Structure formats: C-alpha cells, structure tokens
Amino acid sequence: MRVVVALGGNALQRRGEAMTADNQRANVKIAAKQLAAVTRLGHNLVMCHGNGPQVGLLGLQNDAYARLVDSTVTPYPLDVLGAQTEGMIGYMIEQELGNELPFEVPIATILTQTEVDPKDPAFANPTKFVGPVYTKEEGDKLAADRGWTVKADGDYYRRVVPSPKPKRIFEMRPIRWLIEKGVVVVAAGGGGIPTMYDETGKTLVGVEAVIDKDLSSALLAREIDADYFVIATDVASVFVGWGTPDAKAIKMAHPDEMDKLGFAAGSMGPKVEAACEFARLTGKRAVIGALEDIEEIVKGNAGTIITTEVNGIVWY
C-alpha cells in the first residue's frame, strides 16, 4: 500500500521535556524505528510531521536575539521559521530512518509550500499551539509582555497562532515523481510553509501562521492517491470523555458519527477532522493511534479506524 503517516510535533519534542537537539534526536530515533517497520512490510511510506514545539522555540530564540543582542534585527516571521523546521526535522528523520533501513532505500525531504486563503477565519481566532509549555502565571505574563494569545493545553499553557486550512500544496509534482521512483518522502512538514497570493493575485508571499499538519497531510494523502492515512500521536486511540472515569476508546467509526462527538480545536479536533475528511472523500481508511503501535495500525489491529465501511461506532 501507499501509506501516509502524519507524525505529531509533540512526538518529536515531548511535553515538559527540555527542548534540546539531543532530546529531539532521541525522539526521532524512536519514531524512525517504528516508521521503518512500515517500509519493511513492503509499503510505500510518505511521511509528514508537525513542528509546533520547534517553530515556537525558534521564535523565542529570534525574539531573544532582537531584545538582548541587537535591537535593529527584526525577528524572522513564522513562514521563514517554518521553512527552518522543515530542514531541521527532515534532516534528523532522513538520518535516523536511513540508519534503520538498508542503504539502498532512498529517502528525501521536500521543502513544501502550502497555500492558504487570506480571508480564512482562523486569522481572527488563533488555535494552533506553538513553543514550550508554561504555567498559567508565566503564560499570562508573556501574553501581556509580548502581545501573544495564550491558551490552556492540558495542565499547561502555550502560545497559540493562526492555523488556516490548506488549499494547495505547490510541490505536488516533484513529490509524485519521487514516490513513483520508490523514494521514502518526507513532505509538508509542519503543514507546509504558509503562503498566499497578495492582493494582485500574482505574487506568492509568506504569511504569519502555522498550518495544521494533519489537514495538510490529509490533503497530501488525497493528492497522491494514498491507500491508508495514519495520524500518529501520543495516545493509543481516540477517546470520548478523555481524562474522566467514564473515558471510552473508539475502535472504528463512520465519519458522520465522529463529527457529532466534538473534540478540542487545539488538540484532537484537527486530527479527527483530517481523518474524517480523508475517509469521506476517498472511501479509504484513516487511523488515529499511538506511534509505538504503527506496525499494528497499518495491519488494521490498533488505533481508531475512521471509515465509511461501517455505520455508527464500534467501541474497544
């Protein structure tokens, strides 16, 4: 099968963990071992990844340089930082995945630009978490000092930025060419570099946003005619009543049933939306589950399967 795996940025830089290059590489190494299993099963792997923690950290480093070293330097905008993360994370994935696979298996990262609509309502309601976690007191102070929007993310608080929906991936032709040659492709990192056309409609420019990687991955999966779409996260399946004594895990569900349940916009919501969109538009399966279960997910034995093949919901 042609399998697209969307790997969360938090799987590469875990919550509460020091945001060092060594820690990120250690997490990428764990991910590479799991992802290599997909290729060993004979499948054609296309991989996407999130970048929320990484792009937020780069933003803080840029801001610190401007404030502490040279006030004449303007911090780089989010589109440029997003491009940096595609190279940084793609490099680590290529290297660690290459260490797991035979030398003959080609791997390539494609710097990917994604078009968004300048009129997308997301620009008026930031929801995408970026950067490290803070206590409520730290978050409130940063919001006041820097003009950030800060929202709760579980037990912590994080900066949020606009997350417009992807309209088009510009590098689709070279991505297809590589896939047809049997290359393991890493693309649409962080949802792709956010771009849009200016008021003339002729000039492409960057934009201050972070595109949701799950929605971009679903778009990529449809464009390359993927057989299976996997969203790898840090939970074994999608739960109803998460964090409560009545929590129930979903084994399989129709997209229409998932739409009725309602999930948080900044966390599970985009994953469910992306999986439902892929299943509904293609008639194929999308699965949300834990990275460590990726081999069993691809076999159909783990995670939450979203498919038009069933009516209603099947519970674990």
Coordinates of C-alpha atoms in Angstrom, one line a residue, residues 19-248:
M19 CA 13.8 21.4 24.1
T20 CA 17.3 20.3 23.2
A21 CA 18.7 18.9 19.9
D22 CA 19.8 15.8 21.7
N23 CA 16.3 15.1 23.1
Q24 CA 14.7 15.7 19.7
R25 CA 17.1 13.4 18.0
A26 CA 16.4 10.7 20.7
N27 CA 12.7 11.0 19.9
V28 CA 13.3 11.0 16.2
K29 CA 15.3 7.8 16.6
I30 CA 12.4 6.1 18.4
A31 CA 10.0 7.3 15.7
A32 CA 12.4 6.0 12.9
K33 CA 12.4 2.5 14.4
Q34 CA 8.6 2.5 14.2
L35 CA 8.3 4.0 10.8
A36 CA 10.9 1.7 9.3
A37 CA 8.5 -1.2 10.1
V38 CA 6.0 0.3 7.6
T39 CA 8.6 0.1 4.9
R40 CA 9.7 -3.4 5.8
L41 CA 6.1 -4.6 5.5
G42 CA 6.5 -3.7 1.8
H43 CA 4.5 -0.4 1.9
N44 CA 5.4 2.8 0.1
L45 CA 5.9 5.3 3.0
V46 CA 5.2 9.0 2.7
M47 CA 5.8 10.9 6.0
C48 CA 4.6 14.3 7.3
H49 CA 5.4 15.8 10.6
G50 CA 4.3 18.6 13.0
N51 CA 6.5 21.5 14.1
G52 CA 4.6 23.3 16.9
P53 CA 7.2 23.0 19.6
Q54 CA 10.1 23.6 17.3
V55 CA 8.7 26.6 15.5
G56 CA 7.8 28.2 18.8
L57 CA 11.3 27.7 20.2
L58 CA 12.9 29.2 17.1
G59 CA 10.5 32.2 17.5
L60 CA 11.7 32.6 21.1
Q61 CA 15.3 32.4 20.1
N62 CA 14.8 35.0 17.4
D63 CA 13.0 37.3 19.9
A64 CA 15.7 36.9 22.5
Y65 CA 18.4 37.9 20.0
A66 CA 16.5 41.0 19.0
R67 CA 15.9 42.0 22.6
L68 CA 19.3 41.1 24.1
V69 CA 21.9 41.4 21.3
D70 CA 20.8 43.7 18.5
S71 CA 17.6 45.6 18.7
T72 CA 17.9 46.6 15.0
V73 CA 17.4 43.0 13.9
T74 CA 13.8 42.1 13.1
P75 CA 12.8 38.6 14.2
Y76 CA 12.1 36.2 11.4
P77 CA 8.4 35.7 10.6
L78 CA 6.6 32.3 11.1
D79 CA 6.8 31.3 7.4
V80 CA 10.6 31.5 7.5
L81 CA 10.8 29.7 10.8
G82 CA 8.5 27.0 9.4
A83 CA 10.9 26.5 6.5
Q84 CA 13.8 26.2 9.0
T85 CA 11.9 23.5 10.9
E86 CA 11.3 21.5 7.7
G87 CA 15.0 21.4 7.1
M88 CA 16.0 20.6 10.7
I89 CA 13.4 17.9 11.3
G90 CA 13.7 16.5 7.8
Y91 CA 17.4 16.1 8.3
M92 CA 17.1 14.2 11.5
I93 CA 14.3 12.0 10.1
E94 CA 16.4 11.2 7.0
Q95 CA 19.4 10.3 9.0
E96 CA 17.7 8.2 11.7
L97 CA 15.4 6.5 9.2
G98 CA 18.4 5.8 7.0
N99 CA 20.2 4.2 10.0
E100 CA 17.2 1.7 10.3
L101 CA 16.7 0.9 6.6
P102 CA 19.0 -0.7 4.0
F103 CA 21.4 1.8 2.4
E104 CA 19.7 1.2 -1.0
V105 CA 16.3 2.7 0.2
P106 CA 16.3 6.3 -0.9
I107 CA 14.9 9.0 1.4
A108 CA 14.3 12.6 0.5
T109 CA 12.8 15.7 2.3
I110 CA 10.9 18.1 0.1
L111 CA 10.7 21.8 1.2
T112 CA 7.0 22.3 0.9
Q113 CA 4.9 25.5 0.4
T114 CA 1.2 25.3 1.2
E115 CA -1.3 27.9 0.0
V116 CA -3.9 29.4 2.4
D117 CA -6.8 31.8 2.0
P118 CA -6.0 35.3 3.3
K119 CA -9.7 35.5 4.3
D120 CA -9.6 32.3 6.4
P121 CA -11.4 32.9 9.7
A122 CA -8.5 31.3 11.5
F123 CA -6.6 34.6 11.4
A124 CA -9.2 36.1 13.7
N125 CA -9.2 33.1 16.1
P126 CA -5.7 31.6 16.8
T127 CA -5.8 28.0 17.9
K128 CA -2.5 26.4 16.9
F129 CA -0.2 25.7 19.9
V130 CA 3.5 26.5 19.3
G131 CA 6.5 26.5 21.5
P132 CA 7.2 25.2 25.0
V133 CA 4.7 24.9 27.9
Y134 CA 4.2 27.4 30.7
T135 CA 2.5 27.7 34.0
K136 CA -0.6 30.0 34.0
E137 CA 1.4 32.8 35.6
E138 CA 4.2 32.5 33.1
G139 CA 1.7 32.4 30.2
D140 CA -0.3 35.4 31.4
K141 CA 3.0 37.4 31.8
L142 CA 4.2 36.5 28.3
A143 CA 0.8 37.4 26.8
A144 CA 1.0 40.8 28.5
D145 CA 4.6 41.5 27.6
R146 CA 4.6 40.3 24.0
G147 CA 1.1 40.6 22.9
W148 CA 0.7 36.8 22.4
T149 CA -2.5 34.9 22.6
V150 CA -2.0 32.1 25.3
K151 CA -4.5 29.2 25.9
A152 CA -4.6 26.2 28.1
D153 CA -3.1 23.0 26.7
G154 CA -3.9 20.2 29.2
D155 CA -2.3 21.1 32.5
Y156 CA -0.1 23.8 31.0
Y157 CA -0.4 26.9 28.9
R158 CA 1.1 27.7 25.5
R159 CA 1.2 30.3 22.8
V160 CA -1.4 30.0 20.0
V161 CA -1.1 31.4 16.5
P162 CA -3.5 31.3 13.5
S163 CA -3.9 27.9 11.8
P164 CA -5.6 28.5 8.4
K165 CA -6.8 25.5 6.3
P166 CA -4.5 24.3 3.5
K167 CA -5.8 25.0 -0.1
R168 CA -3.0 23.6 -2.2
I169 CA 0.5 22.1 -2.0
F170 CA 2.7 23.6 -4.6
E171 CA 5.4 20.8 -4.8
M172 CA 2.9 18.0 -5.6
R173 CA 4.6 17.2 -9.0
P174 CA 8.1 16.5 -7.6
I175 CA 6.6 14.7 -4.6
R176 CA 4.7 12.3 -7.0
W177 CA 7.8 11.9 -9.2
L178 CA 9.9 10.7 -6.1
I179 CA 7.1 8.4 -4.9
E180 CA 6.9 6.8 -8.3
K181 CA 10.6 6.0 -8.1
G182 CA 10.2 4.3 -4.7
V183 CA 11.6 7.1 -2.6
V184 CA 10.6 7.4 1.1
V185 CA 9.4 11.0 1.0
V186 CA 9.2 13.5 3.9
A187 CA 6.9 16.4 2.9
A188 CA 4.5 19.0 4.2
G189 CA 6.5 19.4 7.4
G190 CA 4.6 21.5 9.9
G191 CA 1.7 21.5 7.5
G192 CA 3.9 23.2 4.9
I193 CA 5.3 26.7 4.8
P194 CA 2.3 29.0 5.0
T195 CA 1.9 31.1 1.8
M196 CA -0.7 33.1 0.0
Y197 CA -1.1 35.3 -3.1
D198 CA -1.0 39.0 -2.5
E199 CA -3.8 41.5 -3.5
T200 CA -2.7 41.3 -7.1
G201 CA -3.3 37.6 -7.2
K202 CA 0.0 37.0 -9.0
T203 CA 2.8 37.2 -6.3
L204 CA 3.2 34.4 -3.7
V205 CA 4.2 35.6 -0.3
G206 CA 4.7 34.1 3.2
V207 CA 2.2 34.6 6.0
E208 CA 2.4 34.6 9.8
A209 CA 0.7 31.3 10.6
V210 CA 1.3 27.6 11.3
I211 CA -0.9 25.3 9.1
D212 CA -2.3 22.2 10.8
K213 CA -0.1 19.3 9.8
D214 CA -3.0 16.8 10.0
L215 CA -5.1 18.7 7.5
S216 CA -2.2 19.2 5.1
S217 CA -1.3 15.6 5.5
A218 CA -4.8 14.6 4.6
L219 CA -4.7 16.9 1.5
L220 CA -1.3 15.3 0.5
A221 CA -2.7 11.8 1.0
R222 CA -5.6 12.5 -1.3
E223 CA -3.4 14.1 -3.9
I224 CA -1.0 11.1 -4.1
D225 CA -3.9 8.6 -4.0
A226 CA -2.8 7.1 -0.7
D227 CA -4.3 3.7 0.3
Y228 CA -4.1 4.4 4.0
F229 CA -3.7 7.5 6.1
V230 CA -2.3 7.3 9.6
I231 CA -2.2 10.1 12.2
A232 CA 0.4 9.0 14.8
T233 CA 0.1 10.7 18.1
D234 CA 0.8 10.1 21.8
V235 CA -2.5 8.2 22.7
A236 CA -3.5 4.7 21.6
S237 CA -6.8 5.7 20.2
V238 CA -9.5 8.4 20.2
F239 CA -11.4 8.6 23.5
V240 CA -14.7 10.1 24.4
G241 CA -14.6 11.6 27.9
W242 CA -10.8 11.7 27.9
G243 CA -9.4 12.3 31.4
T244 CA -12.6 11.2 33.1
P245 CA -13.5 7.9 34.8
D246 CA -16.0 7.3 32.0
A247 CA -13.5 7.6 29.2
K248 CA -14.2 5.2 26.3

